[in-house]
Each structure stands twice: as structure tokens, then as C-alpha cells.
Amino acid sequence: MSELKSGTFSIEELENVQITIGSIVGAIEKAAEEEGDVGPTAKPGISDLRDWDYKLLEKYNPVYTPMCDQCCYCTFGTCDLTGNKEGACGINMEGHNAREFMLRVITGAAAHSGHGRHLLHHLIDLYGKDYPLKVGPSNIIAPNVQLVTGKKPETLGDLDDALDYVEEQLVQLLATVHMGQEGEAIDFESKALHGGMLDHVGMEVSDIAQISCLDMPKAKENTSLAEIGMGTIDPEKPVLLVIGHNVAGVTNIIDYMEEHNLSDKIELCGLCCTALDMTRYRTEGGDVPKAKVVGTLAKELKMIRSGVPDVIVVDEQCVRADVLREARKLMMPVITTNDKIMYGLPNRSNDDVEDIINDLKEGKQDGALILDFEKLGEVAPRLAQEMSKIRKEKGVTALPTDEEFKELTSRCVHCLACELDCPTNLPISDSMTSAAEGNLSPFEELHDKCIGCGRCEQACPKDIPILNVIEKAAQKVIREEKGKVRVGRGQISDPEIREEGVNLVMGTTPGIVALVGCSNHPEGTKDLYRIGDEMLKRNYIVIVSGCTAMDIGMYKNEDGETLYERYPARFLKGNLINVGSCVSNSHITGAAIKVAAIFAQRNVAGNYEEIADYILNRVGAVGVAWGAYSQKAASIGTGCNRLGIPVIVGPHGSKYRRALIGKPYDEEKWKVYDARDGSEISTPAAPEYLLTSAETVEELMPMLAKSCIRPSDNNMGRMIKLTHYIELSEKYLGIMPDDWYKFVRTETDLPLARREELLKILEKEHGWEIDWNKKKILSGPTTKSDVSAQPTNIKRLCKEAC
């Protein structure tokens, strides 16, 4: 096209010129508006937030705990990396372990994003790309998506663009794992943080898509309570068990059962996050959940071995690899519904429904792959009815008889091989002795603590089916295993953030404790009840999701109430909130992002570093993955870390082989800037770590309070947080924390009831000068090593200004 020149033109000369001034102006205005609203890091590549990562990693140093001192990635190996040795490719132990951790993070992120891609395709096929997103009374529809991509999604099609970005970045990250790519640990760490951030985008896409289309609760505080526990399942009815994390196909089963009046005739129950999302399906209007929750992955093998299910349907994630093998022994057909898990079964997606049902009930095939969800909706419940009759007629039994039980317990030679192989080293041998003597109580206690992995059986030289023995002994406990779980509510709404955000930032609401993650608990589900109850009593906001949301509802107090029945469910201090399934974890980070956006009026779109800096210094929040076991738990936690949210894992979490630990004694690393005048200020180490582990609940409790202390706390907020930190340490560890004084800036930071006592300690043990007439701190210690503990009149101890 030739360039237009100024001058006059005839009509003929303008004949082929299309005038679209309105469209051009509109496009320019829109572009200008978007450019003004979008920050510097929209859709960041691997290196775009590297400087922010380096700042975090400078303060929170990676600590590696290798489980193996070799690398066997390529045929140059196996390479010995002990000491200062390098592998054939030049990588050292530090770099290799950082690479291993990054690989686990991006594996977890890929699992969530792959779930999201499958679900989104399915929903777009049903509702179209223009279907509007509906998440409740919020203007910030997708805080993670908006923060990372710079775009506010409004339709299903907009989510497609966000997932495209996530997938492209995950491919680039995976490429760096290849031999001959990245070699430095610090850049593997930066890449791991990038993968964690991507995970929260993928999770958010997954959940807001299903919330919008499947009539799930939309930021609704008082959702219904669903039944949970093996004891809630009626074995006299046909039992249809679903396992996994992707509810897409299961909704068709629910619809078919309702349309054919089967809801009261078939027990539809689930394990893992599919179970939670089943209870969310079509409950926005307050309807009673349409399914029951059996529990977490820890109940998977137990439920199958119980013999109760008649048909098993699996989709994706956290599904045992031996489901088909275990089900085959008990005449339970298995239907796989997702190409991520197919178990070698024939694809019957295009076959006639009657042919599929007949082949499965006659035992011609152990199961089937059915990718047609409409067909699945009919096959699964009808097959469950047929198999229930057949299995009862054939007298299929699963657990040992009383005589077999006695023989199995007496067969034990007490070699302790089972206990050595057990992830939590449960006292199986002593329980066998007690059971052989007629005392079943020890085994009854093990039922809740056992994570159902089956490793004990693999180790047993006498081939005792130990899990079956435990479950046989615990039949009375199992029948009474009936809890409640609140249906997942989805996002924290904008109005709730407006109401509570100021209290979080100032510290008068002491913090958010997010209990998330898997079911690899060291001491059973009761620990989660203890943690949640303690922090709720102290007015922390407790948010739960996924497996933890299930397990926390399994335990009751002496009045027979679960925590869900005892505490309200609004985003306010002292409230217990279940956001939903695994992918709903994105709403927890989303709430922190919203605090910065709504309360502090920070621009969210493409403005990652500023928002993360604000959260790190101002929003008192801590994540707890007490039973973390999966790669997804690693990616969820790492996404929190990049946003500045510390995470504590349980004792098994150390097997992730990497922690991010600060050095509170290194004063230079804890200096921040006053945004009003740019001056540099020394602050205590808060938070002191981004990822660490705790061995016991007693150790964890004071860590939770300490992890919510932030440099920007006002005096009232610091007093409240310091009170909890000191009290929890004295209650659970029996000692005053040795660093409490470092968080004191002025006398008004001290717990009111103990102010005089603590002022005396400051004066006598830490060299502070006190005016006892006014009970006022005049100055802090003069020794250089205690500079970080000196009081200051600066009220804004962070990079951000109010």
C-alpha cells in the first residue's frame, strides 16, 4: 500500500478507501486504557521475574537434603555427586537437587493445568467460548490470572488464552531439565518459583470454569454440610465409587441418576477431590449435596478392600496405580474416563450401552475406558445396580473372617519389617500381639493413622495382608466414622476483602492460616482438628481445601460436633472457610492478591513484583501442608512462596529435599525501605522462612503465630500477634520463645497483660533502657549484634506505603 500524502482527493480516488474512524478511535482508547492498567510483567517469561526471585533467594536461602547422592539422568551416568564432585555433564549436587525440586513443581503444575485444559475443552464444547464467567459478587474475577497475564477474563474463551500461556511456559521449563541445559542451582530455584506461579493460574482457570458452568457455590459463605466417612455409606444399596479430581464426567452420572429417580436407590460416593466437587455440583441455590464423601487418598485402598463398592469410576490425579488389580479380586468393574489413566482397558466409548454393561457384568472384561460422558452417565449407575445383585448372589467377601483373622494375627513373627517400611512407623507388631490376645483397640487406633499405602504388606515375609487385618479389627470404628464437611464455597468475594482487609494488614486480625495439602499425616486426622481449633479460638482466619478440608471434618469434639458445625464460614477472624477442592487453592492466594488490590488500591494486572512485595511485608498469612506428599503440594506451596507467603510442611515434607530458610542473625538481609522517604530500616526476620518443616504439632503451633508477624503490623496488631506467639510457645513447648524481644518496637507492642513482666526481661536480659515511671522503652540495646531488635518509631516498616 502506498503512503497517503496530504492534499485533496476526488471521489474516484477515494472510492476504495474505507473510513473507520470510530473503530480506530475506540481501539486506540481501549489500547491506551489497557496499557495504563497493565503492569510491567504481563505474561512473564522464565527470566522476567528473575530479579524478584533473586531478592527472595538472597533472603531465604535454599537448603538441600538429598535422598540420593547420585544422578542417573543420562547414559553418561550413574554419576557420584558426593562432596564437591561433579557429574559427567558438569552438574553438582546443589544444582541437581534444585533441578529435582523444580521438576516436581512443574509436574504438579502440569497436573493441575492438564486438568484445567481437559475441563475447559469439555465446558466450551457444552456452553461455547462466549459463556460468561460467574464467580460471585466480585469485580476481580480471577486474581491470579489477572496478576500474571495482565488480562481480566470474562468468558470461557478468555480462560483458553490464559491456559495457552501456562502450557507454553511449562514446556519451556521442562526443556531446562534436559541434560546440557541449566546448571546453576539458583536459576533452577527461580524456575521452580516460576512453575509454582503458573500452577496457581492453572488451578484458578480450572475452578472458575467449573464454578461458572456447573452451578457451584459462588463465594457463598454458608454452604451446605455434606456427609463424610466410610460409616456414612450404606452397603445394602448398590454402591458407585468415583475416585480422582476431575468432576466433568461424574456430573453426567448425577444427572442420569436424578432423571431416572435413582438418587435414593444408589449410593454415589467419592474419594479425593472429585468427591468434594460432586458435593459442589448444582448446590449454588443451597441444595443438599448429591453425593457422599468417603475421604482422601488414605481411604482409597481401604474402601476397595472393604468390598463395599460395586463399580469404580476413576478420572485423574491421586488415583492408585493398582485400583484395577485390587478391584479385579473382588469383582468390581473399573471404568476409566480420562486419557491420563486408562489401565490398559479397551476403549468402549463408541460401543452400545447394552453391550458394555453385559460384557462387564458377565466378567468378559475387568473394566472399560469410556470417554463419552453421556454414555458414562448411563453405564455407571446401571452397572452398579447389576453388579450389586451379582456380587451378593456370589457371596463376594473381602475382609478376613473371624477365624482367618485369628490365624493371620498369630502368623506374625514380629520381625518389624512392616514398621520399618511404614511411612509413619506405626506400631503394627504390638497391635498384632494385642489382637491375637483379643484386644482390638490398638488396631482401631491405627485405622485413622494408617495412610493406606500398603507398603507394610510388601515388606511382610509371612505375606500377611496387614491392611485387611487392620480394617477387620476396626469394623466398629469404621461404622461410627461419620463426619461433616462444608461444601466448597469458591472465591473470597470483593466485599469480604473490603470488610476484613484492613484488619489483616494492620494485624488486628492476627492472620490467615491455610490448611491445605494431602493426607500423609504423621498422627492421623485428629491433629488437623487440634491445629484448626486452636487457631480459630485465637481469631485467626482458617482456610481449608482439598484433602485437608475432608480430614478436618472427620473428627468431632465431646459434643459430637465437627469444626464446620462449631465455627461460621465468612472471611472474618475466627471463621473456618472451605474454598473447595485442590484447584480451589488458587482462591487462597487470590484472597491475598485481592487485599493488595482492593484495600491498598494496587494495580493487579501484570504487576506481579509489586503485589508480591506487598503481600510479603504486609499480609499475615501462612500455609500449612501437614500431610503433603504429592508433586501438586510442592507446586502449590512454591506458588505461595513466590508471592511472599511462607509454607510449613509436616515431617514427611522434608522428603521434598529442599527448604527456603532465612538467617535471622544476618541483619543486612532484613533491611527494608520506607516508601515515604526511601530510608533503609532494620526489621526482625518476619517471616523467617518461606518453606520449612515441623516435626510435631507442638512445634508447629507457635510457628504459625510467628509466621503471621509482618513488618507493617501496627502496635495493636503486633501486640496481638506477639501475645499468641508467646502463649502458644509456652502452652505447647513449655518455654518462652527465645526471640520474642526482637519483634518489640515500642512498649505498646508488648502483650498488655504481661507488659511489666516483659519490660523487666527486656531491661535485665537484653539491655533495654526503661523509664519505669512511664513504663516506656527509651532505647534498645547498644551492642551491634542486637541492632535488629532496637525499637523504632517508624510505623511503616516495609517497601510499601499506606
XYZ file of N, CA and C in Angstrom, residues 47 262 271 344 357 381 406 427 507 542 556 715:
36
model
N 12.593 -15.536 32.543
C 13.573 -14.597 33.101
C 12.961 -13.285 33.584
N -32.971 -42.431 40.690
C -32.059 -43.414 41.274
C -31.247 -42.858 42.442
N -13.951 -40.416 46.473
C -12.678 -40.240 47.155
C -11.892 -39.129 46.475
N -4.820 -49.872 30.566
C -4.795 -50.918 29.555
C -6.162 -51.460 29.184
N -22.495 -52.880 29.247
C -22.992 -53.375 30.537
C -22.961 -54.898 30.584
N -24.275 -46.031 36.685
C -25.310 -46.390 37.675
C -26.045 -47.688 37.336
N -7.842 -64.514 63.307
C -7.034 -65.096 64.378
C -5.779 -65.757 63.812
N 2.961 -48.785 65.084
C 3.278 -49.956 65.919
C 2.445 -51.177 65.524
N -2.930 -6.045 61.266
C -2.578 -7.103 62.211
C -3.597 -7.339 63.299
N -9.092 -19.333 59.340
C -8.589 -20.635 58.905
C -9.283 -21.017 57.599
N -14.624 -35.178 65.765
C -15.653 -34.432 66.494
C -15.208 -34.208 67.938
N 0.794 -1.166 66.157
C 1.094 -1.574 67.531
C 0.077 -2.554 68.088
